[in-house]
Structure formats: structure tokens, C-alpha cells
Coordinates of C-alpha atoms in Angstrom, one line a residue:
M1 CA 0.0 0.0 0.0
R2 CA 1.3 3.5 -0.9
L3 CA 0.4 6.7 0.9
I4 CA 0.4 9.8 -1.2
I5 CA 0.4 12.9 1.1
Q6 CA -0.6 16.2 -0.5
P7 CA -0.7 19.6 1.2
D8 CA -4.5 20.0 1.0
Y9 CA -7.7 18.5 -0.4
E10 CA -7.5 20.4 -3.6
R11 CA -4.1 19.1 -4.5
A12 CA -5.0 15.6 -3.3
S13 CA -8.0 15.7 -5.7
R14 CA -5.9 17.0 -8.6
W15 CA -3.3 14.2 -8.0
T16 CA -6.0 11.6 -8.0
A17 CA -7.7 12.8 -11.1
E18 CA -4.5 13.1 -13.1
Y19 CA -3.6 9.6 -12.0
I20 CA -6.9 8.1 -13.1
A21 CA -6.8 10.1 -16.4
K22 CA -3.4 8.6 -17.2
K23 CA -4.6 5.1 -16.4
I24 CA -7.6 5.5 -18.7
T25 CA -5.6 7.0 -21.5
K26 CA -2.8 4.4 -21.3
H27 CA -5.4 1.6 -21.3
S28 CA -7.2 2.9 -24.4
K29 CA -3.9 3.1 -26.3
Q30 CA -2.6 -0.3 -25.2
Q31 CA -5.8 -2.2 -25.2
A32 CA -7.9 -0.6 -28.0
G33 CA -11.5 -1.9 -28.1
K34 CA -11.3 -3.2 -24.5
P35 CA -13.3 -1.0 -22.0
F36 CA -11.7 0.5 -18.9
V37 CA -13.9 -0.5 -16.0
L38 CA -14.0 2.1 -13.3
G39 CA -15.5 1.8 -9.8
L40 CA -16.8 5.0 -8.3
P41 CA -18.0 6.3 -4.9
T42 CA -20.3 9.1 -3.8
G43 CA -20.0 11.4 -0.8
S44 CA -17.9 14.5 -0.3
S45 CA -14.5 12.9 -0.6
P46 CA -14.6 12.3 -4.4
L47 CA -16.2 15.6 -5.4
G48 CA -12.8 17.3 -5.9
T49 CA -11.6 14.4 -8.0
Y50 CA -14.8 14.5 -10.1
R51 CA -14.4 18.3 -10.7
E52 CA -10.8 17.8 -11.8
L53 CA -11.7 14.9 -14.1
I54 CA -14.4 17.0 -15.7
N55 CA -11.8 19.8 -16.3
I56 CA -9.4 17.3 -17.8
H57 CA -12.2 16.1 -20.1
K58 CA -13.1 19.7 -21.1
E59 CA -9.5 20.4 -21.9
G60 CA -9.6 17.6 -24.5
R61 CA -7.1 15.4 -22.6
L62 CA -9.6 12.6 -21.6
S63 CA -12.5 10.8 -23.1
F64 CA -14.8 8.5 -21.2
K65 CA -16.3 6.8 -24.4
S66 CA -14.5 3.6 -23.6
V67 CA -15.2 3.6 -19.9
R68 CA -17.7 1.4 -18.0
T69 CA -18.6 2.5 -14.5
F70 CA -19.9 0.7 -11.4
N71 CA -20.9 2.7 -8.4
M72 CA -20.2 1.4 -4.9
D73 CA -23.6 1.9 -3.3
E74 CA -27.2 3.3 -3.2
Y75 CA -29.8 3.9 -0.6
V76 CA -32.7 1.5 -0.3
G77 CA -36.0 3.2 -0.9
L78 CA -34.8 6.3 -2.8
A79 CA -35.8 6.6 -6.5
P80 CA -33.1 7.5 -9.0
D81 CA -34.6 11.0 -9.4
H82 CA -34.6 11.7 -5.6
P83 CA -32.2 14.6 -4.9
Q84 CA -30.4 12.5 -2.3
S85 CA -30.1 9.3 -4.3
Y86 CA -26.7 8.3 -5.5
H87 CA -28.1 8.1 -9.1
Y88 CA -28.9 11.8 -8.8
F89 CA -25.6 12.6 -7.2
M90 CA -23.6 11.0 -9.9
M91 CA -25.5 12.6 -12.7
E92 CA -25.3 16.0 -11.2
N93 CA -21.7 15.9 -10.1
F94 CA -20.1 13.8 -12.8
F95 CA -21.9 12.0 -15.6
N96 CA -23.8 15.0 -17.0
H97 CA -20.5 16.7 -17.7
I98 CA -18.5 14.0 -19.5
D99 CA -18.9 12.0 -22.7
I100 CA -19.7 8.6 -21.2
D101 CA -22.3 6.5 -22.9
R102 CA -25.3 6.2 -20.4
R103 CA -25.7 2.5 -21.3
H104 CA -22.2 2.0 -19.7
I105 CA -23.2 3.4 -16.3
H106 CA -24.1 0.9 -13.6
I107 CA -25.6 1.9 -10.2
L108 CA -27.4 -0.3 -7.8
N109 CA -31.2 0.0 -7.8
G110 CA -32.4 0.8 -4.3
M111 CA -36.0 0.4 -5.5
A112 CA -35.6 -3.1 -6.8
A113 CA -38.4 -5.5 -6.0
D114 CA -35.9 -8.3 -5.2
I115 CA -33.0 -6.8 -3.4
E116 CA -31.0 -10.1 -3.2
K117 CA -31.3 -10.6 -6.9
E118 CA -30.3 -7.1 -7.6
C119 CA -27.1 -7.6 -5.6
S120 CA -26.2 -10.9 -7.3
L121 CA -26.9 -9.5 -10.8
Y122 CA -24.6 -6.6 -9.9
E123 CA -21.7 -8.9 -9.1
E124 CA -22.5 -10.8 -12.4
A125 CA -22.4 -7.6 -14.4
I126 CA -19.0 -6.7 -13.0
A127 CA -17.7 -10.1 -13.9
S128 CA -19.1 -9.9 -17.4
E129 CA -17.1 -6.7 -18.0
G130 CA -13.9 -8.5 -17.0
G131 CA -13.7 -7.1 -13.5
I132 CA -12.9 -3.6 -12.3
E133 CA -9.6 -2.1 -13.4
L134 CA -9.5 0.7 -10.8
F135 CA -11.8 1.3 -7.9
L136 CA -11.9 4.9 -6.6
G137 CA -13.2 5.3 -3.1
G138 CA -13.4 7.4 0.1
M139 CA -13.2 6.5 3.7
G140 CA -15.7 7.0 6.5
S141 CA -14.6 8.6 9.8
D142 CA -14.8 5.1 11.3
G143 CA -12.6 3.6 8.6
H144 CA -15.3 2.0 6.5
I145 CA -15.2 1.6 2.7
A146 CA -18.5 2.0 0.7
F147 CA -21.2 1.0 3.3
N148 CA -19.1 -1.8 4.8
E149 CA -19.6 -0.7 8.4
P150 CA -17.3 -1.7 11.2
G151 CA -17.6 -5.5 11.7
S152 CA -18.4 -6.2 8.1
S153 CA -16.8 -9.4 6.7
L154 CA -13.6 -8.7 4.7
A155 CA -14.8 -11.3 2.3
S156 CA -18.2 -9.7 1.8
R157 CA -19.9 -9.3 -1.6
T158 CA -22.6 -6.9 -2.8
R159 CA -25.5 -6.9 -0.4
I160 CA -28.0 -4.9 1.7
K161 CA -26.6 -3.3 4.9
H162 CA -28.1 -1.5 7.9
L163 CA -26.3 1.8 8.5
T164 CA -24.8 2.6 11.9
P165 CA -25.8 5.8 13.8
E166 CA -22.3 7.2 13.0
T167 CA -22.7 6.8 9.3
K168 CA -26.2 8.3 9.4
E169 CA -24.7 11.2 11.4
D170 CA -21.9 11.6 8.8
N171 CA -24.4 11.6 5.9
A172 CA -27.0 13.9 7.6
R173 CA -25.3 16.9 5.9
F174 CA -26.8 15.7 2.7
F175 CA -30.3 15.7 4.2
N176 CA -30.3 19.2 5.6
G177 CA -28.6 18.0 8.8
D178 CA -31.5 15.8 9.8
K179 CA -30.2 12.2 10.4
T180 CA -33.7 10.9 10.8
K181 CA -34.2 11.5 7.0
V182 CA -31.2 9.3 6.2
P183 CA -32.4 5.9 5.1
D184 CA -31.7 3.0 7.5
T185 CA -30.4 0.7 4.8
A186 CA -28.4 0.8 1.7
L187 CA -27.1 -1.5 -1.0
T188 CA -23.3 -1.7 -1.2
V189 CA -20.5 -3.6 -2.9
G190 CA -18.6 -5.8 -0.5
V191 CA -15.1 -5.5 0.8
G192 CA -14.3 -8.6 -1.3
T193 CA -15.8 -6.8 -4.4
V194 CA -13.5 -3.9 -3.9
M195 CA -10.5 -6.1 -3.2
D196 CA -11.1 -7.9 -6.5
A197 CA -10.3 -4.7 -8.4
R198 CA -6.9 -4.7 -10.0
E199 CA -6.2 -1.4 -8.4
V200 CA -7.8 0.6 -5.6
V201 CA -7.3 4.4 -5.0
I202 CA -8.8 6.0 -1.9
V203 CA -9.1 9.7 -1.2
V204 CA -8.9 10.7 2.5
N205 CA -9.1 14.3 3.8
G206 CA -9.7 16.2 7.0
R207 CA -8.7 15.9 10.7
N208 CA -11.9 14.0 11.4
K209 CA -10.4 11.1 9.4
A210 CA -7.0 11.1 11.2
R211 CA -7.8 8.4 13.8
A212 CA -9.2 6.1 11.2
L213 CA -6.3 6.7 8.8
R214 CA -3.8 5.8 11.6
A215 CA -5.7 2.5 12.3
V216 CA -5.9 1.6 8.6
V217 CA -2.2 2.4 7.9
E218 CA -0.4 1.6 11.1
E219 CA -2.4 -1.1 12.8
G220 CA -3.3 -4.6 11.6
V221 CA -6.0 -5.8 9.2
N222 CA -9.2 -5.6 11.2
H223 CA -12.9 -5.9 10.3
M224 CA -13.6 -3.0 12.7
W225 CA -11.7 -0.8 10.3
T226 CA -12.8 -2.3 7.0
L227 CA -10.5 -0.2 4.8
S228 CA -7.5 -1.8 6.5
C229 CA -8.1 -4.6 4.0
L230 CA -6.0 -2.5 1.6
Q231 CA -2.9 -3.8 3.5
M232 CA -3.6 -7.1 1.7
H233 CA -4.1 -5.6 -1.8
P234 CA -1.3 -5.9 -4.3
K235 CA -1.9 -2.4 -5.7
A236 CA -3.6 0.1 -3.4
I237 CA -3.0 3.8 -3.0
I238 CA -4.4 6.2 -0.3
V239 CA -4.2 9.9 -1.4
C240 CA -4.6 12.1 1.6
D241 CA -4.1 15.7 2.8
E242 CA -1.8 16.8 5.6
D243 CA -4.7 17.3 8.0
S244 CA -5.7 13.6 7.9
T245 CA -2.2 12.5 8.8
E246 CA -2.1 14.2 12.2
E247 CA -2.3 10.9 14.2
L248 CA 0.2 9.0 12.1
K249 CA 3.7 8.6 13.5
V250 CA 6.3 11.1 12.3
G251 CA 8.4 8.2 11.0
T252 CA 5.4 6.9 9.0
V253 CA 4.8 10.2 7.3
R254 CA 8.5 10.7 6.6
Y255 CA 8.7 7.2 5.1
F256 CA 5.9 7.7 2.6
K257 CA 7.0 11.2 1.7
N258 CA 10.5 9.9 0.9
I259 CA 9.1 7.1 -1.3
Q260 CA 7.0 9.6 -3.2
H261 CA 10.0 11.9 -3.6
E262 CA 12.0 9.1 -5.2
F263 CA 9.0 8.1 -7.3
D264 CA 8.6 11.7 -8.6
K265 CA 12.3 11.9 -9.6
I266 CA 11.8 8.8 -11.7

């Protein structure tokens, strides 16, 4: 696992977007005709990355015509046109601003009549595309990835999850600060689903994530901090700002900054 430490959220977002853009462009040149399968999150963490990707696209440096996307999660009981649904979020903040084919966008259906079937079909759809090349994600303040709350199985697959009070509190800002309006359940890819991706890139920012980042980076693999699974991934990157590193050991920060310095020289 690599830790890329940037001075602030804006530069962390820019680094992440440029990295993803290079991956897509390289893939399209080397594997013409084969789609680039991109996993995507919602929430506040990826917003800066989405803005930067949109800018790169508008500058003519990136096309999404060969990209297939799979989102991490969706609330149960919210229609796609609900302002707080993740369908709506993705359209407003990303998909409406790029040249992706709408047929290539995959988001879990929180209104599905058969939730279990919806989840199994989602896993099948990912497999039919050849698996996810790169999964972009964020991290909750309790160290969770997608809606895989503390205690989730590290081998879990796409399924329905009941949300913890802490997650509902975190997400209340999207519901006018009223956590009672946050749905109690959501559909989410599993930790195992994320780990199957050939590469995982996580954006972490803010002092409120510092405790979780320390647990994920410096402690052992633990289902109470589900993002710690990245320690077992062959190609995982956490892109973070300085604020989120406040609880890391000085030696840990220095180590990863030295690695990045040498990498940048190459």
C-alpha cells in the first residue's frame, strides 16, 4: 500500500484525477477496443476528483467513451430522481459533464423488488465486463469503505446493509442536517468486491479522518476498520491531505514522503 500525502484537499483531488486520467488514456492506447472498468464512490471525498476529471475532459485530454462504471452503493427506498439518491448525485456531479455512454453506467437500484437478486446481478455484471480495473473510493470517519460498516466481513460481496448511527450522522449533511431522514439501509458492494479490483485508489481528507487513517495504515488488518483490507491488496493507494495524517507517526509520514519523492524523480 502506498500513501500519497498532499498539502491540502484540492491538490489531493488533482493528483487523484490526473492519475486516473493517465490510467484510462494508457489503457485505451494499449488495449484498444477493451473497455476501462472504473469503480466509483459518492459522498464529499470524491467531489474534488470529479471536478478535476471534468476539467481534464473539457481540456480535451480525456474521453470516457471507452469507460464502463460501477458505483459502490445506493440507498434503499430512494428513487433515481430523488435529490439525495446516488443516481442523482452521480449525474449532477459527474456523468452529465462528460462524454460517457449512459448505457455503460451501472448503479445499484435501491427500488428493486428483489434486493438479493439485484445484488447478485450486480456482481455478475462486474464479472461480465472483465472485473474492475480501478476502484476509486473514500473512507468514513470510522474507517469504512462503501457502506461496509465496522464489523463487516472482509470477504463480503454486494448486499444490503443496515447503517450505523455514526454513518447516518456523517451523511445527515446531505439531508439538511437531519439524520432521521437518512435511510436506515443501503445496497453496497462488499469488501471482497473492492479487493477484486486490479487497483484501488482511496481519497482521505480532514482531521476527522485522522484516527481512522492511523488505524488503517499503522495497525493490523481488522474488520472493525474495513479499509484496513488494503494492506492485503497488491496495488492500493491512499491519497490524503496533511490534516488527515495528524495521528500518524512522524516516521510513517516521513517514510511515505521519501518514497513519493523518489518516485517523482523517476
